[in-house]
Coordinates of C-alpha atoms in Angstrom, one line a residue:
Chain A
M1 CA 0.0 0.0 0.0
G2 CA 2.7 2.4 1.1
A3 CA 4.8 1.4 -2.0
S4 CA 1.9 2.0 -4.5
V5 CA 1.1 5.4 -2.9
S6 CA 4.7 6.4 -3.2
H7 CA 4.7 5.3 -6.8
A8 CA 1.5 7.2 -7.6
A9 CA 2.9 10.2 -5.9
A10 CA 6.0 10.2 -8.1
P11 CA 5.2 12.6 -11.1
P12 CA 5.3 10.9 -14.5
P13 CA 8.3 12.0 -16.7
P14 CA 7.3 14.9 -19.0
P15 CA 6.6 13.9 -22.7
P16 CA 9.5 14.8 -25.0
V17 CA 7.5 17.3 -27.1
A18 CA 9.2 20.5 -28.2
P19 CA 6.8 23.4 -27.2
P20 CA 6.0 26.0 -29.8
P21 CA 7.8 29.3 -29.3
P22 CA 5.4 31.0 -26.9
A23 CA 4.5 34.7 -27.0
H24 CA 4.1 34.5 -23.2
P25 CA 5.7 32.2 -20.7
L26 CA 4.1 28.8 -20.9
G27 CA 2.7 28.8 -17.4
L28 CA 0.9 32.1 -17.7
A29 CA -0.6 31.2 -21.1
A30 CA -2.4 28.3 -19.5
V31 CA -3.9 30.6 -16.9
L32 CA -4.8 33.8 -18.8
P33 CA -7.5 34.0 -21.5
P34 CA -6.2 34.3 -25.0
Q35 CA -5.0 37.9 -25.5
T36 CA -5.2 38.0 -29.3
E37 CA -8.0 40.7 -29.4
E38 CA -6.1 43.1 -27.0
K39 CA -2.9 42.6 -28.9
D40 CA -4.7 43.6 -32.1
G41 CA -6.1 46.6 -30.4
A42 CA -2.8 47.7 -29.1
A43 CA -1.1 47.1 -32.4
E44 CA -3.7 49.2 -34.3
K45 CA -2.1 52.5 -34.8
V46 CA -3.8 55.4 -33.0
D47 CA -5.1 57.8 -35.7
Y48 CA -4.3 61.2 -34.2
M49 CA -6.2 62.9 -36.9
N50 CA -9.5 61.3 -35.9
L51 CA -9.7 61.7 -32.2
P52 CA -13.1 61.9 -30.6
C53 CA -14.6 65.2 -29.5
P54 CA -13.9 65.9 -25.8
V55 CA -16.6 66.7 -23.2
P56 CA -17.3 70.4 -22.6
F57 CA -14.8 72.0 -20.1
E58 CA -17.4 72.6 -17.4
E59 CA -18.6 68.9 -17.6
I60 CA -15.1 67.5 -17.2
Q61 CA -16.1 66.1 -13.8
R62 CA -19.6 65.2 -14.7
E63 CA -19.5 61.6 -13.7
A64 CA -18.2 62.5 -10.2
L65 CA -20.7 65.3 -9.8
M66 CA -23.6 63.1 -10.9
S67 CA -22.7 60.4 -8.4
L68 CA -21.5 62.5 -5.5
K69 CA -23.7 65.6 -5.6
P70 CA -27.4 64.8 -5.8
E71 CA -29.8 67.5 -5.1
L72 CA -30.2 67.0 -1.4
F73 CA -33.1 69.0 0.2
E74 CA -34.8 69.3 3.6
G75 CA -38.6 69.3 3.8
M76 CA -41.3 68.2 1.5
R77 CA -41.1 68.5 -2.3
F78 CA -43.8 67.8 -4.9
D79 CA -43.1 68.2 -8.6
F80 CA -45.6 67.8 -11.3
T81 CA -44.7 68.0 -15.0
K82 CA -47.4 68.0 -17.6
G83 CA -46.4 67.5 -21.2
L84 CA -48.6 69.3 -23.7
N85 CA -46.6 68.2 -26.7
Q86 CA -43.4 66.3 -27.5
K87 CA -41.4 69.5 -27.1
F88 CA -43.4 71.7 -24.7
S89 CA -44.2 71.0 -21.1
L90 CA -45.3 72.9 -18.0
S91 CA -44.2 72.1 -14.5
H92 CA -45.6 73.0 -11.1
S93 CA -43.5 72.5 -8.0
V94 CA -44.3 73.0 -4.3
F95 CA -41.7 73.0 -1.6
M96 CA -42.1 73.4 2.1
G97 CA -39.1 73.1 4.3
S98 CA -36.0 74.9 5.5
T99 CA -33.2 76.4 3.6
E100 CA -29.8 77.2 4.9
V101 CA -28.7 80.8 5.2
P102 CA -25.0 81.2 5.0
S103 CA -23.7 82.5 8.4
Q104 CA -20.3 83.4 9.7
S105 CA -20.4 81.3 12.9
M106 CA -20.2 77.5 13.0
K107 CA -23.9 77.2 13.7
T108 CA -26.1 76.7 10.8
V109 CA -29.0 79.1 10.4
K110 CA -32.1 77.6 8.9
V111 CA -35.0 79.6 7.6
P112 CA -38.3 77.9 7.0
T113 CA -39.5 78.6 3.5
A114 CA -42.4 77.6 1.4
H115 CA -42.8 78.4 -2.3
Y116 CA -44.6 77.4 -5.4
E117 CA -42.7 77.4 -8.6
F118 CA -44.2 77.5 -12.1
G119 CA -42.0 76.4 -15.0
A120 CA -42.2 76.1 -18.7
N121 CA -39.9 74.0 -20.9
Y122 CA -39.5 73.9 -24.6
L123 CA -37.1 71.3 -25.9
D124 CA -36.2 71.2 -29.5
P125 CA -33.1 69.6 -31.1
K126 CA -31.9 73.1 -32.0
M127 CA -33.2 75.2 -29.1
M128 CA -33.9 74.6 -25.5
L129 CA -35.8 77.1 -23.3
V130 CA -36.3 76.4 -19.7
G131 CA -37.9 79.0 -17.3
R132 CA -38.9 78.7 -13.7
I133 CA -40.5 81.5 -11.7
L134 CA -41.1 81.4 -7.9
T135 CA -43.8 83.1 -5.9
D136 CA -41.3 85.7 -4.6
G137 CA -40.6 86.9 -8.1
R138 CA -37.3 85.1 -8.8
L139 CA -36.8 83.9 -12.3
N140 CA -34.4 81.1 -13.3
A141 CA -33.9 81.1 -17.0
R142 CA -31.8 78.8 -19.2
V143 CA -31.5 79.0 -22.9
K144 CA -29.4 76.7 -25.2
W145 CA -29.6 77.7 -28.8
D146 CA -27.6 76.0 -31.6
L147 CA -26.9 78.9 -33.9
T148 CA -25.1 76.6 -36.4
D149 CA -23.9 73.0 -36.3
D150 CA -20.8 74.0 -34.4
L151 CA -21.7 77.2 -32.6
T152 CA -24.0 77.2 -29.6
L153 CA -25.2 80.0 -27.4
K154 CA -26.1 79.3 -23.8
I155 CA -27.7 81.8 -21.4
N156 CA -28.1 81.2 -17.7
A157 CA -29.8 83.8 -15.6
Q158 CA -31.3 84.3 -12.2
L159 CA -33.3 87.5 -12.1
T160 CA -34.7 88.9 -8.9
N161 CA -36.9 91.8 -7.9
E162 CA -34.2 93.2 -5.6
P163 CA -31.7 95.3 -7.4
H164 CA -28.1 94.2 -7.7
Y165 CA -28.9 90.6 -6.9
S166 CA -29.5 89.3 -10.4
Q167 CA -27.0 87.2 -12.2
G168 CA -26.6 86.3 -15.8
M169 CA -24.0 84.5 -17.9
F170 CA -23.7 84.2 -21.7
N171 CA -21.7 81.4 -23.1
F172 CA -20.6 81.0 -26.7
D173 CA -19.4 77.5 -27.4
Y174 CA -17.6 76.4 -30.5
K175 CA -17.2 72.7 -31.2
G176 CA -14.3 71.7 -33.5
K177 CA -13.4 68.2 -34.7
D178 CA -11.4 67.2 -31.6
Y179 CA -11.6 70.3 -29.5
R180 CA -14.1 72.6 -27.9
S181 CA -13.7 76.3 -27.0
Q182 CA -16.0 78.6 -25.0
F183 CA -16.2 82.2 -24.3
Q184 CA -18.2 83.5 -21.4
I185 CA -19.6 87.0 -20.5
G186 CA -21.2 87.4 -17.1
N187 CA -22.6 90.2 -14.9
N188 CA -20.2 92.1 -12.7
A189 CA -18.0 92.3 -15.7
F190 CA -17.0 88.7 -15.7
Y191 CA -15.1 87.4 -18.8
G192 CA -13.9 83.9 -19.2
A193 CA -12.7 81.6 -21.9
N194 CA -11.8 77.9 -21.9
Y195 CA -10.4 75.4 -24.4
I196 CA -10.2 71.7 -24.3
Q197 CA -8.5 69.4 -26.7
S198 CA -8.4 65.6 -27.2
V199 CA -4.8 64.5 -27.1
T200 CA -5.2 60.7 -27.3
P201 CA -8.4 58.7 -27.7
F202 CA -8.6 58.6 -23.9
L203 CA -6.9 61.7 -22.7
S204 CA -8.1 65.3 -23.1
L205 CA -6.4 68.4 -21.7
G206 CA -8.0 71.8 -21.2
T207 CA -7.2 75.2 -19.9
E208 CA -9.3 78.2 -18.8
I209 CA -8.8 81.8 -18.0
F210 CA -11.2 84.3 -16.4
W211 CA -11.3 87.9 -15.4
L212 CA -13.6 89.5 -12.8
G213 CA -13.9 93.2 -13.5
H214 CA -15.5 94.5 -10.4
Q215 CA -13.0 92.9 -8.1
R216 CA -10.0 93.1 -10.5
K217 CA -9.4 89.4 -10.1
S218 CA -8.1 87.1 -12.7
G219 CA -7.4 83.4 -12.8
L220 CA -5.9 80.7 -14.9
G221 CA -6.6 77.0 -14.7
F222 CA -5.6 73.7 -16.2
A223 CA -7.6 70.4 -16.4
G224 CA -7.0 66.9 -17.6
R225 CA -9.4 64.1 -18.1
Y226 CA -8.6 60.5 -18.8
N227 CA -11.5 58.3 -19.6
T228 CA -11.8 54.7 -20.5
P229 CA -15.0 52.7 -20.8
K230 CA -14.4 51.4 -17.2
W231 CA -13.2 54.4 -15.3
V232 CA -12.7 58.2 -15.5
G233 CA -10.1 60.2 -13.8
T234 CA -9.9 64.0 -13.8
A235 CA -7.6 66.6 -12.3
Q236 CA -8.0 70.3 -12.2
V237 CA -5.6 73.0 -10.9
A238 CA -6.4 76.7 -10.8
S239 CA -4.4 79.8 -9.9
T240 CA -7.0 80.6 -7.3
G241 CA -5.3 77.9 -5.3
V242 CA -7.8 75.1 -5.9
V243 CA -6.8 71.6 -6.7
A244 CA -9.6 69.1 -7.5
L245 CA -9.1 65.5 -8.4
S246 CA -11.8 62.9 -9.0
Y247 CA -11.9 59.2 -9.9
V248 CA -15.0 57.3 -10.9
Q249 CA -15.0 53.5 -11.5
K250 CA -17.8 51.7 -13.2
V251 CA -17.9 48.4 -11.4
S252 CA -20.8 47.0 -13.3
E253 CA -23.8 48.1 -15.4
K254 CA -25.7 48.9 -12.2
V255 CA -23.0 50.0 -9.8
T256 CA -20.6 53.0 -9.9
L257 CA -18.2 54.1 -7.3
A258 CA -16.8 57.6 -7.2
S259 CA -14.3 59.6 -5.2
D260 CA -13.4 63.2 -5.1
F261 CA -10.7 65.3 -3.5
M262 CA -10.5 69.0 -3.2
Y263 CA -7.8 71.2 -1.7
N264 CA -8.1 75.0 -1.4
H265 CA -4.8 76.6 -0.7
M266 CA -6.2 80.0 0.3
T267 CA -8.5 78.7 3.0
R268 CA -6.4 75.5 3.8
D269 CA -9.6 73.5 3.2
V270 CA -9.3 69.9 2.3
T271 CA -12.3 67.7 1.5
A272 CA -12.3 64.1 0.3
S273 CA -15.5 62.2 -0.4
F274 CA -16.4 58.7 -1.4
G275 CA -19.7 57.6 -2.8
Y276 CA -21.6 54.9 -4.6
D277 CA -24.3 55.1 -7.2
Y278 CA -26.6 52.1 -7.7
I279 CA -28.8 52.4 -10.8
L280 CA -31.3 49.6 -10.5
R281 CA -34.5 48.9 -12.5
Q282 CA -36.9 50.5 -10.0
C283 CA -34.7 52.9 -8.2
R284 CA -31.5 54.9 -8.1
L285 CA -29.7 55.1 -4.8
R286 CA -26.7 57.4 -4.2
G287 CA -24.8 57.6 -1.0
K288 CA -21.7 59.4 0.0
I289 CA -19.4 60.0 3.0
D290 CA -17.2 63.0 3.4
S291 CA -14.0 63.8 5.3
S292 CA -15.8 66.7 7.0
G293 CA -18.0 64.2 8.8
C294 CA -21.0 64.4 6.6
V295 CA -22.9 61.4 5.4
A296 CA -25.6 61.7 2.8
A297 CA -28.0 59.4 0.8
F298 CA -30.5 60.1 -1.9
L299 CA -33.1 57.6 -3.1
E300 CA -35.3 57.9 -6.2
E301 CA -37.8 55.1 -6.3
R302 CA -40.1 54.5 -9.3
L303 CA -43.5 53.6 -7.9
N304 CA -45.3 53.6 -11.1
M305 CA -45.0 54.8 -14.7
G306 CA -44.1 58.5 -14.2
V307 CA -44.4 58.6 -10.4
N308 CA -41.2 58.8 -8.5
F309 CA -40.8 58.8 -4.7
V310 CA -37.8 60.7 -3.5
L311 CA -36.0 60.5 -0.1
S312 CA -33.1 62.7 0.8
A313 CA -30.9 62.5 4.0
E314 CA -27.9 64.4 5.0
I315 CA -26.3 64.0 8.5
D316 CA -23.5 66.4 9.4
H317 CA -21.9 64.9 12.5
V318 CA -19.5 67.7 13.1
K319 CA -22.0 70.6 12.9
K320 CA -24.8 68.5 14.4
D321 CA -27.0 69.3 11.4
Y322 CA -29.6 66.8 10.4
K323 CA -31.5 67.2 7.2
F324 CA -34.2 64.8 6.0
G325 CA -36.5 65.4 3.1
F326 CA -39.1 63.5 1.1
G327 CA -41.0 64.2 -2.0
L328 CA -43.0 63.0 -5.0
T329 CA -42.2 63.6 -8.6
V330 CA -45.0 63.1 -11.1
G331 CA -44.5 63.2 -14.8
E332 CA -41.5 62.6 -17.0
Chain B
M1 CA -25.3 146.5 -43.0
A2 CA -26.1 143.1 -44.1
T3 CA -22.6 142.0 -43.4
R4 CA -22.6 143.7 -40.0
G5 CA -25.9 142.0 -39.2
G6 CA -24.4 138.8 -40.6
G7 CA -21.3 139.4 -38.5
Q8 CA -23.4 139.9 -35.3
A9 CA -25.5 136.9 -36.0
A10 CA -22.4 134.9 -36.6
S11 CA -20.8 136.0 -33.4
K12 CA -24.0 135.4 -31.5
G13 CA -24.4 132.1 -33.1
K14 CA -20.8 131.2 -32.2
G15 CA -21.2 132.4 -28.6
K16 CA -24.3 130.3 -28.3
K17 CA -22.7 127.3 -29.9
G18 CA -19.6 127.7 -27.6
G19 CA -21.8 127.7 -24.5
K20 CA -23.8 124.8 -25.7
A21 CA -20.7 122.8 -26.6
E22 CA -19.3 123.4 -23.1
R23 CA -22.4 122.2 -21.4
K24 CA -22.9 119.2 -23.7
R25 CA -19.3 118.0 -23.7
K26 CA -19.2 114.6 -22.1
P27 CA -16.6 112.0 -22.8
A28 CA -18.0 109.6 -25.4
G29 CA -17.0 106.6 -23.2
K30 CA -19.3 107.8 -20.4
C31 CA -22.2 108.3 -22.8
V32 CA -21.8 104.7 -24.1
K33 CA -21.6 103.4 -20.6
E34 CA -24.7 105.2 -19.5
W35 CA -26.6 104.0 -22.5
T36 CA -25.5 100.4 -22.0
T37 CA -26.5 100.5 -18.4
W38 CA -29.9 101.9 -19.4
A39 CA -30.3 99.2 -22.0
M40 CA -29.3 96.4 -19.7
K41 CA -31.8 97.6 -17.1
K42 CA -34.6 97.6 -19.7
A43 CA -33.5 94.3 -21.0
K44 CA -33.5 92.8 -17.5
V45 CA -37.1 94.0 -16.9
A46 CA -38.1 92.7 -20.3
A47 CA -36.6 89.3 -19.7
H48 CA -38.0 89.1 -16.2
W49 CA -41.6 89.7 -17.4
G50 CA -41.4 88.3 -20.8
F51 CA -39.3 85.1 -20.7
I52 CA -42.0 82.7 -19.5
P53 CA -44.7 84.1 -21.8
L54 CA -42.1 83.8 -24.6
I55 CA -41.7 80.1 -23.9
I56 CA -45.4 79.6 -23.7
V57 CA -46.0 81.3 -27.0
V58 CA -43.2 79.3 -28.7
G59 CA -44.5 76.1 -27.2
M60 CA -48.2 76.7 -28.2
N61 CA -47.1 77.3 -31.7
S62 CA -45.0 74.2 -32.1
E63 CA -46.3 71.1 -33.9
P64 CA -48.6 69.4 -32.9
K65 CA -50.4 72.4 -31.7
P66 CA -51.8 71.9 -28.2
Q67 CA -55.2 73.3 -27.2
L68 CA -55.6 76.3 -24.9
F69 CA -57.5 74.4 -22.3
Q70 CA -54.6 71.9 -21.9
L71 CA -52.5 74.9 -20.8
L72 CA -54.8 75.7 -17.9
S73 CA -56.3 72.3 -16.8
P74 CA -54.4 70.3 -14.3
V75 CA -54.8 67.0 -16.0

């Protein structure tokens, strides 16, 4: 028995077959899947004349913003959107809750507010007009107009009844083959311009410059974005002393993880946040945790065709500020 | 006489013109700035009152034309 076991344990001599010249070491080739497609892809020469058009400069961090910054609110919200037409719809929105008023001290100052907001939207492939007006007379207007195939005019304005509180911004966007440029004019004599260019099929680099007339401030910034189908990484540096990095990984069709880091040199403020985004069939759940001790979650649940139930929670452990909100969104 | 009258009229005219020119002289840049401020104020009021009606007019005239009661009814 012992003798047969020891014989069985002895490995058989290897067959005298000359192995074909391997591209990879023989051991690895048995373990890894065949890499012929990847090799073809890598061997294919990158056509630098045919790079894809990059995302607009202000949307360079859009994946991170979508996952990490949902519209958290406190109170009750009810939105009703009625479509009259494929392109034209009206919206009615009621909100009752508290809004934060910025204050100097550490304590948060909350003011109870209630308002009704009427909105009208017109969406055309060439022109988009969105207007919202509140009961206190504030108007939020957004216009996006494709003047030609490549030139777009965007207007963003918040108009109030009080003098000197209104804000407006005009943006002229020009889209080239593998670059985008934008020129901005805003109130308070704000002038800005930015330019972003695709450098490789995955990497795009951009720069921006702005000048604020009334405060005689100017700034220069650089940004880079590397995106692959699985992950996106961005970095932004500005002469105002702000460094912002973000990384978003698409773990699967339904799950996305995102992280964000921001450093402000002037105020010595550092914030890092991590979050997840689950896009499921009936709901979308986003959660995040911050280095400033803030935990937030946002749930949008589809109850029925066109009816969404919304829950929002934000807990700031450092400031002892707890914000919970719920709402219903009816309509597309 | 005609020339004296003409001369007097000319000097009077010149005097008047000189005075008027002094009062009206304003740097062109300031004029432009005042007018642009006036225009921006009027444009802001026009946008504030007229933007939502503009969207409604554009929307009601798009194809297929919606009915007026659809605008007002809550259904």
